[in-house]
Backbone as numpy.savetxt, mean C-alpha at the origin, in Angstrom:
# Nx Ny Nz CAx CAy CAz Cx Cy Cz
-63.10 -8.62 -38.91 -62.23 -9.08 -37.83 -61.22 -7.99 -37.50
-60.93 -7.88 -35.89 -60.51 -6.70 -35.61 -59.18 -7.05 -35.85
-58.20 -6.24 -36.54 -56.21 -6.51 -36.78 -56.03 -6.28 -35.34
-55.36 -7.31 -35.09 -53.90 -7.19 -33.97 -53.09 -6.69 -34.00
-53.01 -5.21 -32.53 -52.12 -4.37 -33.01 -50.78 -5.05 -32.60
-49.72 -4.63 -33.25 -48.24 -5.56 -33.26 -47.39 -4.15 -32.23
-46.63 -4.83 -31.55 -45.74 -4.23 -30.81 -44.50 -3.60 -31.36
-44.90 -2.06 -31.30 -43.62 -1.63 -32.07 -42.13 -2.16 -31.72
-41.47 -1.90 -32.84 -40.30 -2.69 -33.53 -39.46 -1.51 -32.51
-38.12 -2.14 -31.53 -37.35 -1.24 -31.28 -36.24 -0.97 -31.96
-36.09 0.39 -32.29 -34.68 0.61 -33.59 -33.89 0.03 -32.95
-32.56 -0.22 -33.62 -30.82 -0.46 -33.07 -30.64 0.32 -32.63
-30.99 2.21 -33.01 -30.60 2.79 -31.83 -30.94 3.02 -31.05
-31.73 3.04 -30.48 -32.60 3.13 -29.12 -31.90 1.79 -28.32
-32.13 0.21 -29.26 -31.12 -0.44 -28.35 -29.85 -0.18 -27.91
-28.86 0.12 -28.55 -27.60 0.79 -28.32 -27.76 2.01 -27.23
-28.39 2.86 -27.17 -28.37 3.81 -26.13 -29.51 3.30 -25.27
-29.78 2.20 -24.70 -30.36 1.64 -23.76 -29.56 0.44 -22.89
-28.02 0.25 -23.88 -27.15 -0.43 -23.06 -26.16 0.24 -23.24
-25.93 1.62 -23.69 -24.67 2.50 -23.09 -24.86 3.41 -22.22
-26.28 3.65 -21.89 -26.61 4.31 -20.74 -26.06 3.67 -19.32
-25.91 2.94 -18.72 -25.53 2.14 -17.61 -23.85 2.18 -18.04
-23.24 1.96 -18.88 -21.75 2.20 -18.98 -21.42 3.58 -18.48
-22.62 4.70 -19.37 -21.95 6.19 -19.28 -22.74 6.72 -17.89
-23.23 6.05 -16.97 -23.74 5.90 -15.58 -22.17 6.06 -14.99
-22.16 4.44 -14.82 -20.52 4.12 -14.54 -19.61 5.19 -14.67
-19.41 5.56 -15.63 -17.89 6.59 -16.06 -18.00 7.89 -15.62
-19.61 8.23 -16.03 -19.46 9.52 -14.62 -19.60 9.51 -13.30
-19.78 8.44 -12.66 -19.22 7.90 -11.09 -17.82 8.16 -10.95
-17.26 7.39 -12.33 -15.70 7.17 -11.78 -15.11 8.34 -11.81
-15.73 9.44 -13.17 -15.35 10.96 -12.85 -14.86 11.50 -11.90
-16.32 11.50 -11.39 -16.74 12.22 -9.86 -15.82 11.78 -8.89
-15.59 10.21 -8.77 -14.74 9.93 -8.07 -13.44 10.40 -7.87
-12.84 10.56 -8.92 -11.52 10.77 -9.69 -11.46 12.39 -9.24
-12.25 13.35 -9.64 -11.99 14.65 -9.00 -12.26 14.48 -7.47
-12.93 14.08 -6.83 -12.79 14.37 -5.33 -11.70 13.82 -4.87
-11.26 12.53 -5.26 -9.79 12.53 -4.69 -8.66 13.45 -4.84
-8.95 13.97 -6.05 -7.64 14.87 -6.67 -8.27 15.87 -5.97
-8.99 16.14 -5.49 -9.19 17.84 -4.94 -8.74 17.43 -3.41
-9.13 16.44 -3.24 -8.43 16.09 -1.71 -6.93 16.25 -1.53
-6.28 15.05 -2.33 -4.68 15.38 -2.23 -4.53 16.29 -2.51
-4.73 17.47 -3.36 -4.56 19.16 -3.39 -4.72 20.08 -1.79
-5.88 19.62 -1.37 -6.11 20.13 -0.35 -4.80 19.62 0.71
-4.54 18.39 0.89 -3.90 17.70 1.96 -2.74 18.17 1.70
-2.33 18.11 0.32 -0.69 18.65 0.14 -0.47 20.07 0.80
-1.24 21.38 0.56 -1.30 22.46 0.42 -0.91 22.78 2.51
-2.03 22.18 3.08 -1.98 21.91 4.33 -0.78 21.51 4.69
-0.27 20.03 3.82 1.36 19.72 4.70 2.16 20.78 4.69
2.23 21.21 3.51 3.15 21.93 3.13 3.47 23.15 4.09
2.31 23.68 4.23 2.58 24.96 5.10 2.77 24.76 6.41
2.31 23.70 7.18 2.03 23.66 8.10 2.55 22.21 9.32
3.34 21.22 8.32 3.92 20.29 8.72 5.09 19.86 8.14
5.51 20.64 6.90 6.84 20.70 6.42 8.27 19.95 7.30
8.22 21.72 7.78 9.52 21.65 8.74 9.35 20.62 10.08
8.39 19.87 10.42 8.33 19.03 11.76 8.92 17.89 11.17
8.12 16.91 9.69 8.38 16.67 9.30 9.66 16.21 8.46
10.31 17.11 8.03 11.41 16.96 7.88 12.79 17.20 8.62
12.62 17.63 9.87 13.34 17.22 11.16 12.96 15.72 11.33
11.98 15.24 11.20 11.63 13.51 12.24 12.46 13.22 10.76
12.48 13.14 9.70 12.90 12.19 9.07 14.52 12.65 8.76
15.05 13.50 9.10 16.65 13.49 9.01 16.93 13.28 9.98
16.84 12.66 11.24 17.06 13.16 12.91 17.64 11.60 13.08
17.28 10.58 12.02 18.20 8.86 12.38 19.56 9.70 11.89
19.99 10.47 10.59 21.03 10.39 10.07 21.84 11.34 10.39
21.05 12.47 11.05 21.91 14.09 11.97 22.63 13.20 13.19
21.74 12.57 13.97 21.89 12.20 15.53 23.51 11.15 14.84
23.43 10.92 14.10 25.19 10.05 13.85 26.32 11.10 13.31
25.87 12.38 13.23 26.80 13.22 13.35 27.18 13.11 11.57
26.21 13.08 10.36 26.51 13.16 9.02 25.70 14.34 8.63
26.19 15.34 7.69 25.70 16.46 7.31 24.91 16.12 6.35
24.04 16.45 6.07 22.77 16.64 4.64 23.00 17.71 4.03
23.33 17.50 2.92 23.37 19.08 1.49 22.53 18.85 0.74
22.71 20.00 -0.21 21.51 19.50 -1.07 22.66 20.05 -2.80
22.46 19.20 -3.51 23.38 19.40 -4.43 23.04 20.07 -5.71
21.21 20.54 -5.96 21.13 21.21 -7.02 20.18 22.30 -6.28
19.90 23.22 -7.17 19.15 24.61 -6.67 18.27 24.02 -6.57
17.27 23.45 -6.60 16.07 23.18 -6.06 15.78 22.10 -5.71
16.92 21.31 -5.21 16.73 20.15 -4.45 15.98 20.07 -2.96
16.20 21.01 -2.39 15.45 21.18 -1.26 13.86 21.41 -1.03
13.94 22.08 -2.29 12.44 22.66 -2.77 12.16 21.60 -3.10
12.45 20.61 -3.98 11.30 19.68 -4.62 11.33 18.71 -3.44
12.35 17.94 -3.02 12.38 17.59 -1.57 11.09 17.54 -0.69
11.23 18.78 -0.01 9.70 19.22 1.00 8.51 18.75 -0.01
8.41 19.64 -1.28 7.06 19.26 -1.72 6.71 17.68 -2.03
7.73 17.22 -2.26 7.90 15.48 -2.13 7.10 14.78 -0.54
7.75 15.12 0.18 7.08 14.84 1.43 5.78 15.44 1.61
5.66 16.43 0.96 4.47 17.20 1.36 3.19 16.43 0.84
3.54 16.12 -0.31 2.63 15.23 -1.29 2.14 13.82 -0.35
3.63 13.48 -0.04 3.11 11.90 0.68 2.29 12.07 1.99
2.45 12.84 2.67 1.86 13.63 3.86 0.52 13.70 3.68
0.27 14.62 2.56 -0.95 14.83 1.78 -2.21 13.94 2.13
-1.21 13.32 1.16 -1.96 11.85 0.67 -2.53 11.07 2.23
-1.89 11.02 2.84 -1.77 10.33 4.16 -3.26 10.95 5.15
-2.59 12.60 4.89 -4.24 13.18 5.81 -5.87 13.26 5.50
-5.29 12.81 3.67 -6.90 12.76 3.51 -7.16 11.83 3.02
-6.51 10.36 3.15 -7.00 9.14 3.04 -8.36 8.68 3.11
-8.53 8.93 4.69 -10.08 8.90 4.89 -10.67 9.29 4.07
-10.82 10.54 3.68 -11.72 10.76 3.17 -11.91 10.14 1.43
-10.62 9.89 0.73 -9.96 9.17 -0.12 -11.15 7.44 -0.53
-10.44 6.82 0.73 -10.89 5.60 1.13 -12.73 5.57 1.06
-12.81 6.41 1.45 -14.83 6.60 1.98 -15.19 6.48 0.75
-14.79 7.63 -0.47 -15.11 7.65 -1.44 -14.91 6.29 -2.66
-14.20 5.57 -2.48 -13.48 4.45 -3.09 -14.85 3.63 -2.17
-15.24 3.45 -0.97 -16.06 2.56 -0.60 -17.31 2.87 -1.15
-17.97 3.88 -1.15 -19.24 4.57 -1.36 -19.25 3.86 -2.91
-18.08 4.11 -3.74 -18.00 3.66 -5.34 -18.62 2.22 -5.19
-18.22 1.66 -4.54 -17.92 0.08 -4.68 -19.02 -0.60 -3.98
-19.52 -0.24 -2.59 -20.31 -0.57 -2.14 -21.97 -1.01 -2.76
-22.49 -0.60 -3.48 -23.64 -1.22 -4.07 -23.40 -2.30 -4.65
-22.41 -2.73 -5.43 -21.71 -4.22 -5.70 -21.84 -5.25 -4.98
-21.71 -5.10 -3.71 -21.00 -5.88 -2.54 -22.79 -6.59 -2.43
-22.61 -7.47 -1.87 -23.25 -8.62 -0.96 -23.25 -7.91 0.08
-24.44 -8.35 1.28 -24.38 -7.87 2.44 -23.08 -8.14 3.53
-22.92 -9.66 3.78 -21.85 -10.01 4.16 -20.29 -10.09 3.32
-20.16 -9.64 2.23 -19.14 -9.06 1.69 -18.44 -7.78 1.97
-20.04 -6.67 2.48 -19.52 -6.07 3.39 -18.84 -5.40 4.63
-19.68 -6.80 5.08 -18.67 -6.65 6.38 -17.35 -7.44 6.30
-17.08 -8.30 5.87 -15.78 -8.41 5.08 -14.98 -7.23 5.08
-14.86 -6.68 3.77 -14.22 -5.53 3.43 -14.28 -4.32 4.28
-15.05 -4.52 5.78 -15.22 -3.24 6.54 -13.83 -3.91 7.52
-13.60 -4.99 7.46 -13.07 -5.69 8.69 -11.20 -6.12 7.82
-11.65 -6.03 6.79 -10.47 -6.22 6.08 -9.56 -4.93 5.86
-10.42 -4.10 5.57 -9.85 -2.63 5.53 -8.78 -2.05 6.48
-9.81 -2.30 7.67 -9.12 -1.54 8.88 -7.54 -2.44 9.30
-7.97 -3.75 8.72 -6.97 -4.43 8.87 -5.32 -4.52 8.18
-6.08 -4.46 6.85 -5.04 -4.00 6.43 -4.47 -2.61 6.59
-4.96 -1.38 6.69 -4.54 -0.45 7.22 -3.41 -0.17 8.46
-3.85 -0.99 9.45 -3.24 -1.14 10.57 -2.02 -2.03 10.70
-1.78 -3.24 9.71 -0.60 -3.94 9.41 0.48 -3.62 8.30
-0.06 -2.60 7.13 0.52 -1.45 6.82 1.62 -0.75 7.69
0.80 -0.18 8.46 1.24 0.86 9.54 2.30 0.38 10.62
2.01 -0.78 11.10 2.57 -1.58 11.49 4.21 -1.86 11.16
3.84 -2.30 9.97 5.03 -2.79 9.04 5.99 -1.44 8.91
5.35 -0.35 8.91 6.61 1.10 8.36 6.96 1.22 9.52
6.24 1.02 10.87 6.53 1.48 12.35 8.03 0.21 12.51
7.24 -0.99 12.32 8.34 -1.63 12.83 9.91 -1.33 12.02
9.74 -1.23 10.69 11.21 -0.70 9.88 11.63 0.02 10.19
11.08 1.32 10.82 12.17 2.54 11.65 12.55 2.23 12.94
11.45 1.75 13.38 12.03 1.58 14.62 12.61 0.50 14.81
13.18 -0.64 14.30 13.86 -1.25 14.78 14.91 -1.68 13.49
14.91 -1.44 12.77 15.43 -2.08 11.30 16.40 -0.79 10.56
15.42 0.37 10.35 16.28 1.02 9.81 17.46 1.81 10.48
17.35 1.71 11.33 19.05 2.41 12.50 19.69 1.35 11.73
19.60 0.02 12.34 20.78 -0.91 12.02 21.02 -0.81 10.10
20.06 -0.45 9.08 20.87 -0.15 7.89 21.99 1.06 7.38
21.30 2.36 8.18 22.06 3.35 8.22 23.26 3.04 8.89
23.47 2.21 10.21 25.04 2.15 10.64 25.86 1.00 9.73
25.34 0.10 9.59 25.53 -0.65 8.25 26.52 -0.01 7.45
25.72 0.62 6.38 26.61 1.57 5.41 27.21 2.66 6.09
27.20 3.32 6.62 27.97 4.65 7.23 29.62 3.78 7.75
29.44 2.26 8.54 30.21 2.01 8.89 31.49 1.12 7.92
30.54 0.50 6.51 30.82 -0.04 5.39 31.69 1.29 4.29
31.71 2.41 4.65 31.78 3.36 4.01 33.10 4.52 4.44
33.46 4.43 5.78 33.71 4.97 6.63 35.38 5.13 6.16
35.78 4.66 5.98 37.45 4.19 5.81 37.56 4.69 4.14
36.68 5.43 3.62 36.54 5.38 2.12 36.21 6.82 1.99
35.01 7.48 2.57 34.97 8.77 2.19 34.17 9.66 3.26
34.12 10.65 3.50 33.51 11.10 4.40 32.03 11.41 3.68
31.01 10.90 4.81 29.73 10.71 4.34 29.19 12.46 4.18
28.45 12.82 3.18 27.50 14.07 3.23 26.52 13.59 2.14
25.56 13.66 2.64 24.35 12.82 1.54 23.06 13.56 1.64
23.36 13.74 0.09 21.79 14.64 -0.94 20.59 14.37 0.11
19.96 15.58 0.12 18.66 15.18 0.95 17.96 14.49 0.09
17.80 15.06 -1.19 16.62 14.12 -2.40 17.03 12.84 -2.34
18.25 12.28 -2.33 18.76 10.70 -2.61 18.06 10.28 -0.91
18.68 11.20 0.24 18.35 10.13 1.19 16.80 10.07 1.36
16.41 10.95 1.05 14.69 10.90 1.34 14.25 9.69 0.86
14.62 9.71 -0.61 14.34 8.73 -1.46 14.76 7.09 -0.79
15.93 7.25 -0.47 16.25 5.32 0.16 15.88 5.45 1.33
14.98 6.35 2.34 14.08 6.21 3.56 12.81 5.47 2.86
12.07 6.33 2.27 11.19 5.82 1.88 11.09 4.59 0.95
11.75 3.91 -0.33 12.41 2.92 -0.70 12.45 1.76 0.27
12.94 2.37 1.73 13.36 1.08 2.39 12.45 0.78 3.72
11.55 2.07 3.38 10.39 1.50 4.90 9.02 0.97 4.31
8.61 1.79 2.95 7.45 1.29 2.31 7.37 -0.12 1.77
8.19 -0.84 1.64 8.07 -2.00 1.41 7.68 -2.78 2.62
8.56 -2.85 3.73 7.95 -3.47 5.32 6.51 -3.21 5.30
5.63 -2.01 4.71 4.32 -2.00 5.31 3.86 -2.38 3.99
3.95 -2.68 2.90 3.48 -3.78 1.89 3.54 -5.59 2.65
4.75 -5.51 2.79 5.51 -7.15 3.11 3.62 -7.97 4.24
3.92 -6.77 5.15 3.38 -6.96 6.60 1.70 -7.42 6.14
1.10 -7.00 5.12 -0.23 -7.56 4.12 -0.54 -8.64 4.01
0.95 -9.65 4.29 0.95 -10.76 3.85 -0.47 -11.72 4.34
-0.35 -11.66 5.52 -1.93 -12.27 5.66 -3.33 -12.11 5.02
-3.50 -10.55 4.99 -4.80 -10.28 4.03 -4.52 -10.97 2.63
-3.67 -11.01 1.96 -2.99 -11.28 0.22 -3.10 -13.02 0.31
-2.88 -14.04 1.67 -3.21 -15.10 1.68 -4.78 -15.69 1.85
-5.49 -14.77 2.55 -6.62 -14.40 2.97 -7.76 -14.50 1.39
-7.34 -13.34 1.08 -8.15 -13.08 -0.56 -7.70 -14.16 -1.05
-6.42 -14.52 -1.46 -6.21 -15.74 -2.24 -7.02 -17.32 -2.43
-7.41 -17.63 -0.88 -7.97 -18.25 0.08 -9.39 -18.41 -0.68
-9.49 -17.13 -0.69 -10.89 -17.01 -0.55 -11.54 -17.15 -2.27
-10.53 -16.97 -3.28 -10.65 -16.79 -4.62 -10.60 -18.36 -4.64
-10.31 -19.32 -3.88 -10.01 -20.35 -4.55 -8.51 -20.96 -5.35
-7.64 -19.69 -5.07 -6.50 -20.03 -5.62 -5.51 -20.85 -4.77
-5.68 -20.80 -3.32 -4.58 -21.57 -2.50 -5.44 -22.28 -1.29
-4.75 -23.33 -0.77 -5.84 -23.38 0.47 -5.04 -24.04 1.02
-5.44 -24.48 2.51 -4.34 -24.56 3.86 -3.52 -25.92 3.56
-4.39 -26.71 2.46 -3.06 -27.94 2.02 -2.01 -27.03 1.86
-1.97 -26.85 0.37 -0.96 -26.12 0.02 -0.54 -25.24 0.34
-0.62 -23.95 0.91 0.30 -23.63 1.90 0.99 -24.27 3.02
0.71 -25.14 3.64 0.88 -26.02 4.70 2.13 -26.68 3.63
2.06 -27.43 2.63 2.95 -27.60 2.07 4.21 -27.33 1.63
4.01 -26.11 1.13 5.08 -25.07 0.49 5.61 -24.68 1.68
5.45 -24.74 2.86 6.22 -24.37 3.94 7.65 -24.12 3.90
8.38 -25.00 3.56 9.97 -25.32 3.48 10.62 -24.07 2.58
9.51 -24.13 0.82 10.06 -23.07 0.06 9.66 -21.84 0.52
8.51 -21.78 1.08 8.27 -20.43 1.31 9.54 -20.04 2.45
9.80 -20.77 3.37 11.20 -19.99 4.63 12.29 -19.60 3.38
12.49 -20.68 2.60 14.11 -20.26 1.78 13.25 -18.65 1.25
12.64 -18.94 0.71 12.18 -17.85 -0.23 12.12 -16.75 0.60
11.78 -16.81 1.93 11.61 -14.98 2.41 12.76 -14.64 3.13
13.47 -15.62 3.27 15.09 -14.89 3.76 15.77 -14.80 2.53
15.48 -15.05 1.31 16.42 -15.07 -0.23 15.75 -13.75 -0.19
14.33 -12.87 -0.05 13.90 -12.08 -0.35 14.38 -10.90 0.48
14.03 -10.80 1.53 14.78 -10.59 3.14 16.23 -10.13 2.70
17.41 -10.77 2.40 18.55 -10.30 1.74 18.69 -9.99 0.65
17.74 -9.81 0.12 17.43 -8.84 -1.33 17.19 -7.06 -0.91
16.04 -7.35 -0.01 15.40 -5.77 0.20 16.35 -5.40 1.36
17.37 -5.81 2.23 18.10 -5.12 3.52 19.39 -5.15 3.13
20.45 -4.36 3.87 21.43 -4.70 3.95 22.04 -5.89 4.04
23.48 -5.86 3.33 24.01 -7.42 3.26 24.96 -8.00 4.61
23.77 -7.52 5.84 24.53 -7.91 7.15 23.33 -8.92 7.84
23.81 -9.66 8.57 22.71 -10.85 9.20 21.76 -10.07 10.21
21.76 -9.54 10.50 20.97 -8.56 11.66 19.77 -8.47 10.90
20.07 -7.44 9.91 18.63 -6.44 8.91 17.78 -7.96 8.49
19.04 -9.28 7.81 17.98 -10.04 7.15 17.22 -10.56 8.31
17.55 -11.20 9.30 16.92 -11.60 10.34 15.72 -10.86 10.58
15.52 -9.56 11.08 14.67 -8.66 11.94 13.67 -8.65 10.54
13.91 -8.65 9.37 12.82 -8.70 8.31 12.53 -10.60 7.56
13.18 -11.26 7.79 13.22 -12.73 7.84 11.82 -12.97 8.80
12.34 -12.72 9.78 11.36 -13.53 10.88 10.00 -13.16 10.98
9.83 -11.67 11.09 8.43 -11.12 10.85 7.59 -11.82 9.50
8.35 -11.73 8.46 7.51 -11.96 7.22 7.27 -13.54 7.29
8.13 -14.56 8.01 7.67 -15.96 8.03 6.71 -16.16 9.29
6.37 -15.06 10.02 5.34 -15.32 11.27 4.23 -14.76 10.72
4.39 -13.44 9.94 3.20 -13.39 8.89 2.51 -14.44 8.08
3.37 -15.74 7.29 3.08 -16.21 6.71 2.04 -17.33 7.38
2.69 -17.68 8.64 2.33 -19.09 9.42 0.94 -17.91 9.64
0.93 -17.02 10.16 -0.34 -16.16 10.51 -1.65 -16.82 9.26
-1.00 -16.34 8.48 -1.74 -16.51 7.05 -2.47 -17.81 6.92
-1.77 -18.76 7.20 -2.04 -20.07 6.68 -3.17 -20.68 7.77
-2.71 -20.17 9.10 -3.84 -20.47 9.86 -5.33 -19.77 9.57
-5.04 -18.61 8.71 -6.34 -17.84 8.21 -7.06 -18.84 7.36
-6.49 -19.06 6.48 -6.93 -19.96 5.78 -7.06 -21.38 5.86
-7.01 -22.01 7.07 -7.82 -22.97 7.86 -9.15 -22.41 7.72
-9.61 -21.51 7.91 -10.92 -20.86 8.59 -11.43 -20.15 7.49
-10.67 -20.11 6.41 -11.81 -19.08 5.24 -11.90 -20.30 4.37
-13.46 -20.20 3.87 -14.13 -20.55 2.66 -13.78 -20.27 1.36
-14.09 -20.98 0.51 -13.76 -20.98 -0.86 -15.17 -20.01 -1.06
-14.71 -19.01 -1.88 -16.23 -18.47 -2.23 -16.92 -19.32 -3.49
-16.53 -19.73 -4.39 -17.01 -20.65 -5.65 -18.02 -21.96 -4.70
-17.39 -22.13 -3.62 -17.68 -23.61 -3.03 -19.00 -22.89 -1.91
-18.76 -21.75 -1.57 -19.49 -21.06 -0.80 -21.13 -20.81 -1.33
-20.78 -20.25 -2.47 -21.75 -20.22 -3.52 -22.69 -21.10 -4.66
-22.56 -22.11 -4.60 -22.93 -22.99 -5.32 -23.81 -23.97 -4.42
């Protein structure tokens, strides 16, 4: 009688490096990933720097020159680290795209078909209410904080202010408006995770108003103007939101 040949036995190690192969897949993706961004912001910085510096840093001293206050700079290389400060954020800013592409390209085989168009439609979106949000803080919000304090201040000392400090409470006080302004996408995902839905938001209505003017006079000056002009946007964001989520699906409920 002929023996039955038996199916070789697979070692432990061969199993083990047959399920760390797909991890060490993964990690040299994220590598790869990880240097092309960093060679990007290198590239983008290098570019601001030389070449959008000084425009740059005219648009962003030109709220606090045009009121007739001098800018110094109070250590030897305050000016220097300064520019390259901006230069960096600049940077960052021009080669997003290409930034972003790479972050999608990562992620994209994951995705569901219609997940992708999701996240193609969410992207741009949030991008643009971002943008939104920093546009609307200069232009209409941050004048009224700078006269604020200049005028809170005035009877006390004559203003001359560090370029590094003011750079720093420009940015401090506009990057948050283009976080805040998200608020819809952040109700949106939430929505969609199953964590909130248009009851309950619809509900919380009352706390959510106290809550974004308590917040509102947290992040602005302590004058009624600033809280208002950032009050009202972020509670029309919210009502925005909630009507989103009338209309988005539970994905758990979606799926099943």
């Amino acid at each position: 009688m002929k023996k039955k040949e038996s199916r070789p036995a697979v070692s432990h190690d061969e199993s083990v490096n047959s399920e760390t192969q797909p991890l060490m897949v993964h990690l040299l993706a994220v590598r790869k990933l990880m240097i092309n961004c960093v060679i990007a912001v290198v590239v983008g910085f290098v570019l601001a720097f030389y070449f959008l510096c000084t425009p740059l840093m005219n648009f962003i001293t030109s709220p606090i020159e045009a009121r007739g206050v001098t800018i110094i700079y109070t250590a030897m290389s305050e000016a220097l680290t300064t520019q390259l400060k901006v230069s960096l954020i600049a940077g960052v800013v021009i080669v997003s795209p290409f930034v972003f592409y790479q972050i999608w390209a990562f992620i994209k085989p994951a995705l569901y078909e219609n997940e992708i168009r999701i996240f193609r439609v969410l992207f741009f979106l949030a991008l643009f209410l971002f943008l939104l949000g920093v546009a609307f803080c200069y232009r209409y919000v941050y004048g009224l904080a700078i006269n604020f304090f200049l005028v809170a201040g005035e009877d006390l000392a004559t203003p001359m202010l560090s370029i590094d400090k003011y750079v720093s409470f420009l940015f401090s006080f506009v990057l948050p408006f283009g976080v805040v302004f998200e608020l819809p996408i952040a109700i949106y995902m939430a929505t969609r995770m199953g964590w909130v839905d248009y009851k309950k938001l619809s509900s919380f209505r009352k706390y959510v108003f106290f809550g974004i003017f308590v917040l509102a006079a947290i992040l602005t000056p302590p004058d009624v103007i600033s809280q208002v002009m950032l009050g009202v946007p972020m509670y029309v964001l919210y009502e925005i939101g909630v009507q989103v989520s009338r209309f988005t699906k539970n994905r758990r409920i979606e799926t099943t």
